[in-house]
Amino acid sequence: MLLEKDKTVKNPEELKIVVKETYGKIASQSRTQNASSCCGSGSGCGCSDDAVMAEEYGHLDGYVPEADLGLGCGIPTDGAGIKSGDTVLDLGSGAGNDVFVARRIVGEHGRVIGVDFTEEMIAKANANKQKLGYANVGFRMGDIEQLPVDTSSVDVVISNCVLNLVPDKTKAFAEISRVLKPGGHFSISDIVVTAPLPEKLKTVAELYAGCVSGAMVRSEYLSIIESAGFRNIRLVKEKPIQIPAEALAEYLSDVERAAYNDSNVRIQSITVMAEKP
């Protein structure tokens, strides 16, 4: 990681800088190297083989290995109701993994847009696109809190282990609602918690960039979606995520660790879907 383990972040702009720097570095690495990221399935940054977050994509039509950095926590295209001819928007599109899978579903008459605010990720995604020669795929630099996408222009929004990294999730879901056509919907895989994490875990920059300490309480997360005007909100998949004891020992004192273990906090990977009226 780019920052020391005791480095903390205090405001939204600092959080964005941490995430941008971290994922800029990750963009230059292979999927195997990124297995040590918390968004992947490895042993660094507080994760281990028994805390797998990334899903396997190899069986999916449209899968492009070069675009798979192993950073997700679900497969948001699964059961997402994407149809041939749809316009799909992927938030935090990285090297293009979910974009290329979605493109296979929408076909030649559909379109897929990927938005990411890390220059290195956009460059990697465009390099993959150029190799593949796809004309109906595009990648745009942008912030999820202020999307570079026209109002009411998208049929389906997808995202994979990214919104937990966005400081203002109320703005993020308001933007999702804005860009969706009436009757459109989203399918988002993300990380949530069942109760608030200890403050020390929330503010450690390394864990934030690794998708754990930026996670919201699940009930609050779903409430934000409802407040944004979405309807038919449903969880279509969920699984537990464990932070191993040796990782907790790096960040928490014995007393803090005992309190955390005795708490009701559970970290979960979820895929949630909802519709814009």
XYZ file of C-alpha atoms in Angstrom:
277
model
C 0.000 0.000 0.000
C 1.043 3.599 -0.462
C 0.445 4.740 3.099
C 1.661 3.649 6.498
C -0.639 1.385 8.463
C -1.130 4.021 11.172
C -2.000 6.710 8.634
C -5.588 7.844 9.180
C -7.967 9.800 6.998
C -10.316 12.436 8.361
C -12.476 13.868 5.585
C -14.077 12.878 2.271
C -11.428 14.490 0.090
C -8.635 12.667 1.926
C -10.559 9.425 1.495
C -10.822 10.003 -2.255
C -7.097 10.690 -2.505
C -6.303 7.474 -0.630
C -8.570 5.406 -2.870
C -7.279 7.011 -6.081
C -3.625 6.489 -5.121
C -4.201 2.929 -3.979
C -6.146 1.812 -7.044
C -3.767 3.633 -9.338
C -1.067 1.338 -8.012
C -3.323 -1.718 -8.239
C -4.002 -0.962 -11.932
C -0.368 -1.749 -12.749
C -0.511 -5.149 -11.071
C -1.807 -8.530 -12.185
C -4.807 -10.354 -10.740
C -2.398 -12.611 -8.833
C -0.638 -9.629 -7.270
C -3.953 -8.012 -6.423
C -5.032 -11.114 -4.542
C -3.348 -9.424 -1.583
C -5.834 -6.556 -1.734
C -8.849 -6.678 0.563
C -11.077 -6.472 -2.488
C -9.426 -9.593 -3.796
C -8.945 -12.983 -2.221
C -5.548 -13.035 -0.599
C -3.705 -12.465 2.658
C -2.719 -8.804 2.615
C -4.508 -5.761 3.977
C -6.438 -7.774 6.498
C -7.702 -10.573 4.303
C -6.928 -14.255 3.934
C -7.976 -17.309 1.993
C -10.878 -17.864 4.403
C -12.137 -14.344 3.704
C -12.584 -14.599 -0.051
C -14.459 -11.621 -1.492
C -13.736 -11.877 -5.200
C -15.933 -14.122 -7.331
C -14.737 -16.334 -10.179
C -15.631 -14.981 -13.626
C -14.000 -17.577 -15.862
C -17.270 -19.342 -16.727
C -19.027 -16.200 -17.972
C -19.526 -15.316 -21.641
C -17.618 -12.177 -22.504
C -15.026 -12.690 -19.780
C -11.700 -10.984 -20.527
C -8.924 -12.258 -18.217
C -6.775 -9.152 -18.762
C -9.615 -7.015 -17.388
C -10.098 -9.105 -14.240
C -7.984 -7.658 -11.423
C -9.711 -9.792 -8.788
C -11.081 -6.798 -6.903
C -14.825 -7.442 -6.724
C -17.084 -8.875 -4.043
C -19.793 -10.276 -6.307
C -20.952 -10.588 -9.910
C -23.476 -7.766 -10.384
C -24.409 -8.887 -13.913
C -25.754 -12.205 -12.588
C -29.547 -12.058 -12.653
C -29.367 -8.305 -13.245
C -32.116 -8.265 -15.848
C -29.842 -6.867 -18.541
C -31.399 -7.296 -22.006
C -30.185 -7.166 -25.566
C -30.043 -3.554 -26.717
C -29.810 -2.057 -23.213
C -27.544 0.780 -22.192
C -25.629 -0.319 -19.096
C -23.496 1.836 -16.789
C -20.765 0.294 -14.614
C -19.690 2.433 -11.646
C -16.037 2.013 -10.688
C -15.364 0.009 -13.821
C -11.650 -0.561 -13.225
C -9.968 -2.412 -16.074
C -13.369 -3.244 -17.614
C -14.167 -6.681 -16.198
C -17.916 -6.213 -15.656
C -18.208 -3.912 -18.675
C -17.043 -6.637 -21.055
C -19.322 -9.242 -19.458
C -22.275 -6.838 -19.743
C -21.400 -6.113 -23.374
C -21.851 -9.776 -24.224
C -25.386 -9.565 -22.818
C -26.478 -6.302 -24.473
C -25.128 -7.436 -27.830
C -24.130 -5.358 -30.818
C -27.163 -3.072 -30.521
C -26.600 -2.240 -26.861
C -24.025 -0.038 -25.188
C -21.943 -0.245 -22.011
C -20.332 2.733 -20.269
C -17.698 2.382 -17.575
C -16.952 5.246 -15.170
C -13.854 5.335 -12.965
C -11.922 8.210 -11.374
C -8.502 6.578 -11.486
C -6.515 7.556 -14.571
C -4.510 4.341 -14.547
C -7.670 2.211 -14.519
C -9.190 4.139 -17.421
C -5.965 3.705 -19.399
C -5.926 -0.035 -18.724
C -9.597 -0.397 -19.655
C -9.117 1.511 -22.909
C -6.095 -0.640 -23.763
C -8.240 -3.755 -23.276
C -11.020 -2.229 -25.387
C -8.585 -1.420 -28.191
C -7.303 -4.988 -28.278
C -10.858 -6.309 -28.464
C -12.030 -3.770 -31.034
C -15.391 -3.102 -29.364
C -17.218 -0.075 -30.768
C -20.133 -0.080 -28.280
C -18.043 0.167 -25.100
C -16.760 3.420 -23.617
C -14.810 4.416 -20.507
C -15.097 7.834 -18.885
C -13.165 9.578 -16.136
C -15.558 10.687 -13.426
C -16.688 10.799 -9.820
C -19.655 8.641 -8.802
C -20.964 11.577 -6.758
C -21.175 13.616 -9.989
C -21.466 11.222 -12.905
C -20.436 12.293 -16.440
C -23.589 10.657 -17.814
C -26.773 12.204 -19.229
C -29.982 12.232 -17.203
C -32.418 9.368 -17.903
C -30.073 7.718 -20.407
C -29.301 4.341 -18.811
C -31.372 1.151 -18.542
C -29.288 -0.688 -15.946
C -26.599 0.458 -13.495
C -24.143 -2.104 -12.112
C -21.259 -1.778 -9.667
C -18.896 -4.209 -7.944
C -17.363 -3.490 -4.525
C -17.051 0.250 -5.193
C -19.827 2.264 -3.513
C -18.414 1.416 -0.074
C -15.436 3.560 -1.123
C -17.630 6.578 -1.957
C -17.746 9.044 0.973
C -21.243 10.414 0.237
C -23.481 7.473 -0.586
C -26.586 9.669 -0.541
C -25.147 11.642 -3.476
C -24.100 8.420 -5.182
C -27.587 6.889 -5.132
C -29.142 10.224 -6.125
C -26.847 10.208 -9.172
C -27.786 6.611 -9.963
C -31.434 7.636 -9.886
C -30.749 10.673 -12.095
C -29.015 8.739 -14.895
C -31.488 5.825 -14.929
C -34.452 5.949 -17.247
C -37.878 5.733 -15.586
C -38.423 2.018 -15.020
C -34.683 1.348 -15.069
C -32.932 -0.505 -12.290
C -29.590 -1.248 -10.672
C -27.714 -4.350 -9.519
C -24.931 -3.493 -7.074
C -22.527 -5.785 -5.235
C -21.049 -4.130 -2.169
C -19.725 -4.549 1.374
C -21.868 -3.675 4.401
C -21.738 -4.279 8.146
C -24.492 -5.293 10.552
C -23.343 -2.773 13.182
C -20.787 0.070 13.276
C -17.131 -0.914 13.048
C -14.683 0.273 15.744
C -13.485 3.792 14.925
C -9.890 2.672 14.562
C -10.826 0.237 11.804
C -12.986 2.859 10.076
C -10.192 5.414 9.890
C -7.235 3.262 8.920
C -6.595 4.363 5.341
C -5.280 1.013 4.177
C -8.428 -0.831 5.203
C -10.635 1.889 3.741
C -9.011 1.506 0.350
C -9.418 -2.253 0.792
C -13.228 -2.056 1.027
C -13.711 -2.947 4.695
C -13.772 0.143 6.875
C -15.722 2.230 4.341
C -18.678 -0.127 4.640
C -21.979 1.263 5.955
C -24.362 -0.386 8.371
C -26.628 -2.528 6.213
C -29.917 -1.021 7.444
C -28.624 2.517 6.784
C -27.373 1.516 3.338
C -30.797 0.173 2.370
C -32.476 3.241 3.878
C -30.408 5.543 1.643
C -31.548 3.552 -1.386
C -35.176 3.912 -0.310
C -34.761 7.642 0.397
C -33.370 8.087 -3.131
C -36.783 7.023 -4.406
C -36.029 3.452 -5.454
C -38.676 0.768 -5.135
C -38.773 -3.040 -5.027
C -35.479 -3.082 -3.103
C -34.257 -6.639 -2.607
C -31.150 -8.523 -1.571
C -30.442 -11.201 -4.152
C -27.221 -12.497 -2.624
C -25.277 -12.183 0.620
C -22.304 -13.899 2.203
C -20.199 -13.296 5.330
C -16.692 -11.784 5.205
C -14.229 -12.513 8.008
C -11.227 -10.423 9.043
C -8.717 -12.974 10.385
C -7.404 -12.684 13.928
C -3.830 -11.981 12.836
C -4.993 -8.982 10.812
C -7.060 -7.592 13.686
C -4.002 -7.862 15.917
C -2.147 -5.483 13.594
C -4.697 -2.710 14.049
C -6.383 -3.204 17.444
C -5.135 -3.529 21.001
C -5.995 -6.656 23.003
C -8.863 -4.811 24.697
C -10.177 -3.397 21.421
C -9.904 -6.773 19.732
C -11.817 -8.505 22.514
C -14.560 -5.893 22.340
C -14.784 -6.302 18.575
C -14.972 -10.092 18.804
C -17.691 -9.855 21.460
C -19.714 -7.383 19.420
C -22.520 -8.089 16.980
C -20.565 -6.656 14.058
C -20.627 -8.834 10.972
C -19.168 -7.863 7.613
C -21.148 -9.009 4.578
C -20.887 -9.002 0.826
C -24.329 -8.298 -0.630
C -25.860 -7.838 -4.053
C -28.857 -5.511 -3.962
C -31.283 -4.643 -6.743
C -33.855 -1.867 -6.947
C -35.955 -0.042 -9.525
C -36.530 3.595 -10.410
C -40.284 4.316 -10.660
